């Protein structure tokens, strides 16, 4: 069914809650595992119904944050989903206590139960009002950023559209774009401070009520991280700071030489070439057509998937006024459909976000017939392996997106991969330290961010950007507000994706076969299990970051950006 034809209806909350009460009462009375599995199937149907409507409301409200109907529906789900979680948890408590658990695990898989045990720790009815407040604050933040209307070069831009100017080949234009972006955040700085301060306090209070020392481990558990700990991530961050940052620093010195500047200002950071970054050869229609050609040639599986996406209009790609920022993929369970949301702005980002989100969507499409929704998606670092690897598996088809600039894009892409990891790791350390010390004031949080900039991106100066120079740039990153502790996932996945890239340079078909196996395992394996079974090294393992970085550096030395 085409996305425009998918009908939205607010769930009957009373009926849903009564159904869960009934199932929770009946489950322990079942005489056989088969009877309990039938109730578990009923849960899956109810959950699928609610998630379908919730995701339709979320997609349509993010496409137009000013739509009054879907704005109200998003507010409804911000309030309702925490309340529903109480009833789901009461049912899942009975599932976890089942006398037939070994028999159930033969059907659901052992990881289903392990993940439910983690989820159980993250919820109590006592925190429902706090969860609702957290949702409300995150929605307010997203709407505030979506309201940006910045005048530049005779054009009114939102925060997605202005990227064209922020990465322009004209340095003065880049500077102007970032100065005006800095001014937007400064203008709204007080409210942004208030929202984040309230979020930190709200999440910390939830953690305390649930018996956690602070929000850090609760954040891990909410993300379902089932095979690594904050200590593993800390070891990864140490590798990045000690081994990767010096390598990226050398690349940045070469970038400064290419741009003809003595030092990189913040407005130079994302422009890797003096004539501007590689640009796609067409707009939305041309890029979707190029992607279709690529996916049909790539494999029968990817071709079938992309034709399904096009036929059912499961995209909203162009940036426009009132649209939420960023890009994402989500699913619409009852229609067994992924959906891709993006903000095309005429830059290289259009290709990168299309192939990235298509990686997520392909994984969702492959998993859509699994019996249990809980098994369809792995933890987020594994889901990001789907997307970030797809970006790199697309390289043989880059001519379709960039024409004669394809070779230049390939070097740009790999340099950008390495460049991203210190920034993403900085976001994780910032969040970790903020939630370990929730008493920090808004000014102290900005000071912390500014200190981490010097640790992870020592090549940058923020001249002329007073708000960002003081540490306010963290407020630009949606995940810090809306998806706490979610960001190191991208860095872990980037290392794994680069390992796939290295394999694909030697044997593309063999590497893609391994990738398909990883995708088709969906959420039925842990990150460690997926990486191990693909024959790759875990990013946490000593030396992994440096080995991967040196491989990329060797490629860039042979294929320099010019």
Coordinates of C-alpha atoms in Angstrom, one line a residue:
X1 CA 0.0 0.0 0.0
X2 CA 1.2 3.5 -0.8
X3 CA 2.2 5.5 2.2
X4 CA -0.4 8.2 1.4
X5 CA -3.1 5.6 1.5
X6 CA -2.2 4.1 4.9
X7 CA -5.0 5.0 7.2
X8 CA -4.3 6.4 10.7
X9 CA -6.6 5.8 13.6
X10 CA -5.8 6.6 17.2
X11 CA -5.7 3.4 19.2
X12 CA -8.6 2.5 21.5
X13 CA -6.6 2.7 24.7
X14 CA -9.2 1.2 26.9
X15 CA -9.5 -1.9 24.6
X16 CA -5.7 -2.3 24.4
X17 CA -5.2 -2.0 28.2
X18 CA -8.1 -4.5 28.9
X19 CA -6.6 -7.0 26.5
X20 CA -3.2 -6.8 28.2
X21 CA -4.8 -7.2 31.7
X22 CA -6.6 -10.2 30.4
X23 CA -3.5 -11.8 28.9
X24 CA -1.4 -11.1 32.0
X25 CA -4.1 -12.9 34.1
X26 CA -4.4 -15.9 31.8
X27 CA -0.8 -16.5 30.9
X28 CA 0.3 -18.2 34.2
X29 CA -2.9 -20.3 34.1
X30 CA -2.0 -21.9 30.7
X31 CA -1.6 -25.6 30.7
X32 CA 0.9 -25.8 27.8
X33 CA 3.6 -23.8 26.1
X34 CA 1.4 -23.7 23.0
X35 CA -1.3 -21.9 24.9
X36 CA 1.2 -19.4 26.2
X37 CA 2.7 -18.9 22.6
X38 CA -0.9 -18.1 21.4
X39 CA -1.1 -15.3 24.0
X40 CA 2.4 -14.1 23.0
X41 CA 1.1 -13.9 19.4
X42 CA -1.8 -11.8 20.6
X43 CA 0.7 -9.5 22.3
X44 CA 2.5 -9.2 19.0
X45 CA -0.7 -8.2 17.2
X46 CA -1.5 -5.6 19.7
X47 CA 2.0 -4.2 19.8
X48 CA 2.1 -4.1 16.0
X49 CA -1.2 -2.2 15.8
X50 CA 0.0 0.5 18.3
X51 CA 3.4 0.8 16.8
X52 CA 1.9 1.2 13.3
X53 CA -0.3 4.1 14.4
X54 CA 2.5 5.6 16.5
X55 CA 5.0 5.5 13.7
X56 CA 2.5 6.9 11.1
X57 CA 1.8 9.8 13.5
X58 CA 5.6 10.3 14.1
X59 CA 6.4 10.3 10.3
X60 CA 3.6 12.6 9.4
X61 CA 4.3 15.0 12.2
X62 CA 8.0 15.1 11.3
X63 CA 7.2 15.7 7.6
X64 CA 5.3 18.8 8.7
X65 CA 5.8 19.8 12.3
X66 CA 3.2 22.5 11.8
X67 CA 0.4 20.1 10.9
X68 CA -2.1 20.6 13.8
X69 CA -3.7 17.2 13.6
X70 CA -0.5 15.1 13.7
X71 CA 1.1 17.5 16.2
X72 CA -1.7 16.7 18.5
X73 CA -1.4 13.0 17.8
X74 CA 2.3 13.1 18.5
X75 CA 1.5 14.7 21.8
X76 CA -1.0 11.9 22.5
X77 CA 1.7 9.2 22.0
X78 CA 4.2 11.1 24.1
X79 CA 1.7 10.7 26.9
X80 CA 0.2 7.3 26.1
X81 CA 3.2 5.1 25.2
X82 CA 4.7 5.3 28.8
X83 CA 1.3 4.4 30.2
X84 CA 1.0 1.5 27.8
X85 CA 4.4 0.2 28.8
X86 CA 3.0 -0.5 32.3
X87 CA 0.5 -3.0 30.8
X88 CA 3.0 -4.5 28.5
X89 CA 5.5 -5.0 31.3
X90 CA 2.8 -6.7 33.5
X91 CA 2.3 -9.2 30.7
X92 CA 6.0 -9.6 30.0
X93 CA 6.6 -10.3 33.8
X94 CA 4.4 -13.3 33.4
X95 CA 6.2 -14.4 30.2
X96 CA 9.6 -14.2 32.0
X97 CA 8.3 -16.3 34.9
X98 CA 6.9 -19.0 32.6
X99 CA 7.3 -22.6 33.8
X100 CA 7.6 -23.5 30.0
X101 CA 10.4 -21.0 29.3
X102 CA 12.8 -23.6 27.8
X103 CA 10.0 -24.6 25.3
X104 CA 9.2 -21.0 24.6
X105 CA 12.8 -20.2 23.9
X106 CA 12.9 -22.8 21.2
X107 CA 10.4 -20.7 19.3
X108 CA 11.4 -17.1 20.4
X109 CA 15.1 -17.7 20.7
X110 CA 17.1 -17.2 23.9
X111 CA 17.9 -13.6 23.2
X112 CA 14.3 -12.7 23.2
X113 CA 14.1 -13.5 26.9
X114 CA 17.5 -11.9 27.7
X115 CA 16.4 -8.7 26.1
X116 CA 13.1 -8.7 28.0
X117 CA 15.0 -9.1 31.3
X118 CA 17.0 -6.0 30.4
X119 CA 13.9 -4.1 29.5
X120 CA 12.2 -5.1 32.8
X121 CA 14.9 -3.2 34.7
X122 CA 14.2 0.0 32.8
X123 CA 10.6 0.5 33.8
X124 CA 8.4 1.0 36.8
X125 CA 4.9 2.6 37.0
X126 CA 6.6 5.1 39.3
X127 CA 8.4 6.7 36.4
X128 CA 5.5 7.1 34.0
X129 CA 5.0 10.9 34.7
X130 CA 8.8 11.4 34.2
X131 CA 8.8 9.4 30.9
X132 CA 5.9 11.6 29.7
X133 CA 7.8 14.7 30.6
X134 CA 10.9 13.4 28.9
X135 CA 8.9 12.8 25.7
X136 CA 7.4 16.3 25.9
X137 CA 10.7 18.0 26.3
X138 CA 12.3 16.0 23.4
X139 CA 9.4 16.9 21.1
X140 CA 9.7 20.6 22.1
X141 CA 13.4 20.5 21.2
X142 CA 12.8 19.0 17.8
X143 CA 10.1 21.5 17.1
X144 CA 12.3 24.4 18.2
X145 CA 15.0 23.3 15.8
X146 CA 12.5 22.8 13.0
X147 CA 11.4 26.4 13.4
X148 CA 14.7 27.8 12.2
X149 CA 14.2 30.2 9.3
X150 CA 17.6 31.8 8.5
X151 CA 18.0 34.4 5.8
X152 CA 21.2 34.0 3.7
X153 CA 22.0 35.1 0.1
X154 CA 18.4 36.1 -0.5
X155 CA 17.1 32.6 0.6
X156 CA 15.2 31.5 3.8
X157 CA 16.7 28.3 5.1
X158 CA 16.0 25.8 7.8
X159 CA 18.9 23.9 9.5
X160 CA 19.0 21.3 6.8
X161 CA 18.8 23.7 3.8
X162 CA 21.6 25.9 5.1
X163 CA 24.1 23.1 4.9
X164 CA 24.5 24.0 1.2
X165 CA 26.0 27.3 2.3
X166 CA 27.9 25.8 5.3
X167 CA 29.8 23.5 2.9
X168 CA 30.1 26.0 0.0
X169 CA 33.4 26.4 -2.0
X170 CA 33.2 30.1 -1.1
X171 CA 34.9 30.4 2.3
X172 CA 33.1 33.7 3.1
X173 CA 29.8 32.1 2.3
X174 CA 30.6 29.2 4.7
X175 CA 31.6 31.7 7.4
X176 CA 28.4 33.7 7.0
X177 CA 26.3 30.5 7.1
X178 CA 27.9 29.3 10.3
X179 CA 27.8 32.7 11.9
X180 CA 24.0 32.9 11.2
X181 CA 23.6 29.3 12.5
X182 CA 25.6 30.3 15.6
X183 CA 23.3 33.3 16.0
X184 CA 20.1 31.1 15.8
X185 CA 21.4 28.9 18.6
X186 CA 22.5 31.9 20.7
X187 CA 19.0 33.4 20.2
X188 CA 17.4 30.3 21.6
X189 CA 20.2 29.4 23.9
X190 CA 18.4 30.0 27.1
X191 CA 15.5 27.7 26.2
X192 CA 17.8 25.1 24.8
X193 CA 19.7 25.2 28.1
X194 CA 16.5 24.9 30.1
X195 CA 15.2 21.9 28.0
X196 CA 18.5 20.0 28.3
X197 CA 18.8 20.7 32.0
X198 CA 15.3 19.5 32.6
X199 CA 16.0 16.4 30.5
X200 CA 19.1 15.5 32.5
X201 CA 17.3 16.0 35.8
X202 CA 14.3 14.0 34.5
X203 CA 16.4 11.1 33.3
X204 CA 18.5 11.1 36.4
X205 CA 15.4 11.0 38.6
X206 CA 14.1 8.0 36.6
X207 CA 17.5 6.2 37.1
X208 CA 17.4 6.8 40.9
X209 CA 13.8 5.6 41.2
X210 CA 14.8 2.4 39.3
X211 CA 17.8 1.8 41.6
X212 CA 20.5 2.8 39.2
X213 CA 23.5 4.9 40.4
X214 CA 23.0 7.3 37.5
X215 CA 21.4 7.4 34.0
X216 CA 24.4 6.0 32.2
X217 CA 23.6 2.3 32.7
X218 CA 19.9 3.0 32.4
X219 CA 20.6 4.6 29.1
X220 CA 22.5 1.4 28.0
X221 CA 19.7 -0.8 29.2
X222 CA 17.0 1.3 27.5
X223 CA 18.9 0.8 24.3
X224 CA 19.0 -2.9 24.9
X225 CA 22.8 -3.2 24.9
X226 CA 23.1 -6.9 25.8
X227 CA 26.8 -7.7 25.2
X228 CA 29.0 -4.8 26.2
X229 CA 29.3 -2.3 29.0
X230 CA 30.3 1.4 29.6
X231 CA 33.8 0.0 30.4
X232 CA 34.0 -1.5 26.9
X233 CA 33.0 1.8 25.4
X234 CA 35.5 3.7 27.5
X235 CA 38.3 1.4 26.2
X236 CA 37.1 2.2 22.6
X237 CA 37.2 5.9 23.3
X238 CA 40.7 5.6 24.6
X239 CA 41.7 3.9 21.3
X240 CA 40.1 6.7 19.4
X241 CA 41.7 9.5 21.4
X242 CA 45.1 7.9 21.5
X243 CA 45.4 6.3 18.0
X244 CA 42.8 7.8 15.7
X245 CA 42.8 11.5 16.6
X246 CA 46.5 11.8 15.6
X247 CA 45.8 10.2 12.2
X248 CA 42.8 12.4 11.6
X249 CA 44.9 15.4 12.7
X250 CA 47.3 14.6 9.9
X251 CA 44.5 14.4 7.4
X252 CA 43.2 17.8 8.6
X253 CA 46.6 19.4 8.0
X254 CA 46.4 18.2 4.4
X255 CA 42.9 19.5 4.2
X256 CA 44.1 22.9 5.3
X257 CA 46.8 22.8 2.7
X258 CA 44.2 21.9 0.0
X259 CA 41.9 24.8 1.1
X260 CA 44.9 27.2 1.3
X261 CA 44.3 28.2 4.9
X262 CA 46.8 28.3 7.7
X263 CA 44.4 26.7 10.2
X264 CA 41.0 25.1 10.0
X265 CA 38.2 27.3 11.3
X266 CA 35.0 25.6 12.2
X267 CA 33.4 26.6 9.0
X268 CA 36.2 24.8 7.1
X269 CA 35.7 21.5 8.9
X270 CA 33.2 19.9 6.5
X271 CA 34.6 21.2 3.2
X272 CA 37.3 18.8 2.2
X273 CA 38.1 20.3 -1.3
X274 CA 38.7 23.9 -2.5
X275 CA 36.1 23.7 -5.2
X276 CA 33.6 22.2 -2.7
X277 CA 32.7 18.6 -1.8
X278 CA 31.7 16.2 -4.5
X279 CA 28.1 17.0 -5.7
X280 CA 25.5 14.6 -6.9
X281 CA 24.6 14.9 -10.6
X282 CA 20.9 15.3 -10.1
X283 CA 18.0 16.0 -7.8
X284 CA 15.6 13.7 -6.0
X285 CA 14.2 12.0 -9.1
X286 CA 17.7 11.3 -10.6
X287 CA 19.1 10.0 -7.3
X288 CA 16.2 7.6 -6.7
X289 CA 16.5 6.4 -10.3
X290 CA 20.3 5.9 -9.8
X291 CA 19.7 4.1 -6.5
X292 CA 17.1 1.8 -8.2
X293 CA 19.6 0.9 -11.0
X294 CA 22.2 0.2 -8.3
X295 CA 20.1 -2.0 -6.1
X296 CA 18.8 -4.0 -9.1
X297 CA 22.3 -4.7 -10.2
X298 CA 23.6 -5.3 -6.6
X299 CA 21.5 -8.4 -5.9
X300 CA 18.1 -9.8 -6.5
X301 CA 17.3 -9.2 -2.8
X302 CA 18.2 -5.5 -2.9
X303 CA 16.4 -5.0 -6.2
X304 CA 13.2 -6.5 -4.9
X305 CA 13.4 -4.3 -1.8
X306 CA 14.0 -1.0 -3.6
X307 CA 11.2 -1.6 -6.1
X308 CA 8.9 -2.2 -3.2
X309 CA 10.0 1.2 -1.7
X310 CA 9.4 3.0 -4.9
X311 CA 6.1 1.4 -5.8
X312 CA 4.7 2.2 -2.4
X313 CA 6.1 5.7 -2.1
X314 CA 7.9 4.9 1.1
X315 CA 10.1 8.0 1.0
X316 CA 10.0 11.7 2.0
X317 CA 13.3 13.0 0.9
X318 CA 13.3 16.8 0.1
X319 CA 13.9 19.4 2.7
X320 CA 11.1 21.9 3.1
X321 CA 9.8 24.5 5.5
X322 CA 8.4 23.1 8.8
X323 CA 10.0 19.7 8.3
X324 CA 11.9 18.2 11.2
X325 CA 15.7 18.0 10.6
X326 CA 17.9 15.0 10.0
X327 CA 17.1 11.7 8.5
X328 CA 15.8 8.3 9.7
X329 CA 14.3 5.0 8.8
X330 CA 11.4 3.5 10.7
X331 CA 9.0 0.7 10.1
X332 CA 5.2 0.5 9.7
X333 CA 4.6 -3.1 11.0
X334 CA 1.0 -3.8 9.9
X335 CA 2.0 -2.9 6.3
X336 CA 5.4 -4.7 6.6
X337 CA 6.9 -1.5 5.2
X338 CA 10.0 0.5 6.0
X339 CA 9.9 4.3 5.6
X340 CA 12.8 6.6 4.8
X341 CA 12.7 10.3 5.9
X342 CA 15.5 12.6 4.7
X343 CA 16.3 16.3 4.0
X344 CA 17.8 16.5 0.5
X345 CA 19.6 19.8 0.1
X346 CA 21.6 19.4 -3.1
X347 CA 24.8 18.3 -1.4
X348 CA 26.8 15.1 -1.1
X349 CA 24.8 14.4 2.0
X350 CA 21.8 13.5 -0.3
X351 CA 23.6 10.4 -1.6
X352 CA 25.0 9.5 1.8
X353 CA 21.7 9.7 3.6
X354 CA 19.9 7.8 0.8
X355 CA 22.3 4.9 0.9
X356 CA 22.5 5.0 4.7
X357 CA 18.8 4.9 5.4
X358 CA 18.3 2.4 2.6
X359 CA 20.6 0.1 4.5
X360 CA 18.3 0.4 7.5
X361 CA 15.2 0.0 5.3
X362 CA 16.7 -3.1 3.5
X363 CA 17.3 -4.7 6.9
X364 CA 13.7 -3.9 8.0
X365 CA 12.4 -5.3 4.7
X366 CA 14.3 -8.5 5.1
X367 CA 13.1 -8.9 8.7
X368 CA 9.5 -8.0 8.1
X369 CA 8.1 -11.6 8.1
X370 CA 9.8 -12.6 11.4
X371 CA 7.4 -13.9 13.9
X372 CA 8.3 -11.5 16.8
X373 CA 8.6 -7.7 16.5
X374 CA 11.2 -7.9 19.3
X375 CA 13.5 -10.0 17.1
X376 CA 13.3 -7.8 14.0
X377 CA 15.8 -5.2 15.0
X378 CA 19.2 -5.8 16.7
X379 CA 20.6 -3.3 19.1
X380 CA 21.4 0.0 17.5
X381 CA 25.1 -0.4 16.9
X382 CA 24.3 -3.5 14.8
X383 CA 21.5 -1.6 13.0
X384 CA 24.0 1.1 12.1
X385 CA 26.3 -1.6 10.7
X386 CA 23.4 -2.3 8.2
X387 CA 23.3 1.3 7.1
X388 CA 27.0 2.4 7.3
X389 CA 28.1 -0.8 5.5
X390 CA 25.5 -0.2 2.7
X391 CA 27.1 3.3 2.1
X392 CA 30.4 1.5 1.4
X393 CA 29.0 -1.4 -0.5
X394 CA 27.5 1.2 -2.9
X395 CA 30.9 2.3 -4.1
X396 CA 31.0 0.4 -7.4
X397 CA 27.9 2.4 -8.5
X398 CA 29.2 5.8 -7.5
X399 CA 29.3 6.9 -11.2
X400 CA 25.6 6.8 -11.2
X401 CA 25.4 9.4 -8.4
X402 CA 28.5 11.5 -9.1
X403 CA 29.4 11.0 -12.8
X404 CA 33.0 12.0 -13.4
X405 CA 33.4 12.9 -9.8
X406 CA 33.0 9.3 -8.6
X407 CA 36.7 8.6 -7.9
X408 CA 37.0 11.9 -6.0
X409 CA 33.9 11.0 -3.9
X410 CA 35.4 7.6 -3.0
X411 CA 38.4 9.2 -1.4
X412 CA 36.2 11.9 0.2
X413 CA 33.9 9.2 1.6
X414 CA 36.7 7.3 3.3
X415 CA 38.3 10.4 4.7
X416 CA 34.9 11.5 6.0
X417 CA 34.4 8.1 7.7
X418 CA 37.6 8.5 9.7
X419 CA 36.9 12.2 10.4
X420 CA 33.5 11.4 11.9
X421 CA 34.6 8.9 14.5
X422 CA 36.4 11.4 16.9
X423 CA 33.3 13.6 16.7
X424 CA 30.9 10.7 17.4
X425 CA 33.2 9.5 20.3
X426 CA 33.2 13.1 21.7
X427 CA 29.4 13.0 21.8
X428 CA 29.5 9.8 23.7
X429 CA 32.0 11.0 26.3
X430 CA 30.0 14.2 26.7
X431 CA 26.8 12.4 27.4
X432 CA 28.5 9.9 29.8
X433 CA 30.1 12.7 31.8
X434 CA 27.0 14.8 31.9
X435 CA 24.9 11.9 33.3
X436 CA 27.7 10.9 35.7
X437 CA 27.7 14.4 37.1
X438 CA 24.1 15.6 36.6
X439 CA 24.6 18.5 38.9
X440 CA 26.6 20.4 36.3
X441 CA 25.1 23.7 35.4
X442 CA 24.3 24.7 31.7
X443 CA 27.5 26.8 31.7
X444 CA 29.6 23.9 33.0
X445 CA 28.1 21.6 30.4
X446 CA 29.2 24.0 27.7
X447 CA 32.6 24.2 29.2
X448 CA 32.8 20.4 29.2
X449 CA 32.0 20.3 25.5
X450 CA 34.6 22.9 24.7
X451 CA 37.2 20.9 26.6
X452 CA 36.3 17.8 24.7
X453 CA 36.6 19.7 21.4
X454 CA 40.2 20.2 22.3
X455 CA 40.7 16.5 23.0
X456 CA 38.9 15.0 20.0
X457 CA 39.2 17.8 17.4
X458 CA 42.3 19.9 18.4
X459 CA 42.8 21.1 14.8
X460 CA 39.6 23.3 15.0
X461 CA 39.2 27.0 16.0
X462 CA 35.8 28.6 16.5
X463 CA 36.8 32.2 15.6
X464 CA 33.7 34.4 15.0
X465 CA 31.3 31.8 16.5
X466 CA 31.0 33.0 20.1
X467 CA 28.1 30.7 21.1
X468 CA 29.7 27.5 19.6
X469 CA 33.1 28.6 20.9
X470 CA 31.7 28.6 24.4
X471 CA 30.6 25.0 24.0
X472 CA 27.0 25.5 22.7
X473 CA 27.5 23.4 19.6
X474 CA 26.4 20.2 21.4
X475 CA 22.9 21.6 21.2
X476 CA 22.9 21.1 17.4
X477 CA 23.0 17.3 17.8
X478 CA 19.5 15.8 18.0
X479 CA 20.6 12.6 19.7
X480 CA 21.9 14.3 22.8
X481 CA 18.4 15.6 23.5
X482 CA 16.2 13.0 22.0
X483 CA 18.1 9.7 22.1
X484 CA 20.3 9.8 25.2
X485 CA 23.5 7.6 25.2
X486 CA 22.8 6.7 21.5
X487 CA 25.7 7.9 19.3
X488 CA 28.7 5.7 20.0
X489 CA 26.7 3.2 18.0
X490 CA 27.6 5.0 14.9
X491 CA 31.3 4.9 15.8
X492 CA 31.4 1.2 16.6
X493 CA 29.4 0.5 13.4
X494 CA 31.7 2.7 11.3
X495 CA 34.7 0.6 12.3
X496 CA 32.8 -2.6 11.4
X497 CA 31.6 -1.1 8.1
X498 CA 35.2 -0.2 7.2
X499 CA 36.2 -3.8 7.9
X500 CA 33.5 -4.9 5.4
X501 CA 34.9 -2.3 3.0
X502 CA 38.4 -3.7 3.3
X503 CA 37.0 -7.2 2.5
X504 CA 35.0 -5.8 -0.5
X505 CA 38.1 -4.3 -2.0
X506 CA 39.5 -7.8 -2.3
X507 CA 36.2 -9.8 -3.0
X508 CA 33.0 -7.7 -3.2
X509 CA 30.7 -10.6 -3.7
X510 CA 32.2 -12.5 -0.8
X511 CA 32.0 -9.5 1.5
X512 CA 28.4 -8.8 0.5
X513 CA 27.4 -12.4 1.2
X514 CA 28.8 -12.0 4.7
X515 CA 26.9 -8.7 5.0
X516 CA 23.6 -10.4 3.9
X517 CA 24.1 -13.1 6.5
X518 CA 24.5 -10.4 9.2
X519 CA 21.4 -8.5 8.0
X520 CA 19.3 -11.7 7.9
X521 CA 20.2 -12.5 11.5
X522 CA 18.2 -9.4 12.4
X523 CA 17.8 -9.1 16.2
X524 CA 18.4 -12.8 16.9
X525 CA 22.1 -12.3 17.7
X526 CA 24.1 -9.9 19.8
X527 CA 26.5 -7.4 18.3
X528 CA 29.4 -9.6 19.4
X529 CA 27.7 -12.6 17.8
X530 CA 27.0 -10.8 14.5
X531 CA 30.6 -9.4 14.2
X532 CA 32.2 -12.7 15.2
X533 CA 30.1 -14.7 12.8
X534 CA 31.0 -12.3 10.0
X535 CA 34.6 -13.0 10.6
X536 CA 35.4 -9.4 11.7
X537 CA 37.2 -7.9 14.7
X538 CA 35.3 -6.2 17.4
X539 CA 35.9 -2.5 17.6
X540 CA 36.6 -2.8 21.4
X541 CA 39.5 -5.2 20.8
X542 CA 42.9 -3.7 21.4
X543 CA 44.5 -2.5 18.1
X544 CA 41.3 -2.7 16.1
X545 CA 40.8 1.1 15.6
X546 CA 44.4 1.7 14.6
X547 CA 44.5 -1.3 12.2
X548 CA 41.3 -0.1 10.4
X549 CA 42.5 3.5 10.3
X550 CA 45.9 2.6 8.9
X551 CA 44.1 0.6 6.1
X552 CA 42.0 3.6 5.2
X553 CA 45.1 5.9 5.4
X554 CA 46.9 3.6 3.0
X555 CA 44.1 3.9 0.5
X556 CA 44.0 7.7 0.8
X557 CA 47.8 7.9 0.2
X558 CA 47.3 6.0 -3.0
X559 CA 44.2 7.9 -4.0
X560 CA 44.6 11.4 -2.5
X561 CA 41.9 14.0 -2.5
X562 CA 42.7 16.7 -5.0

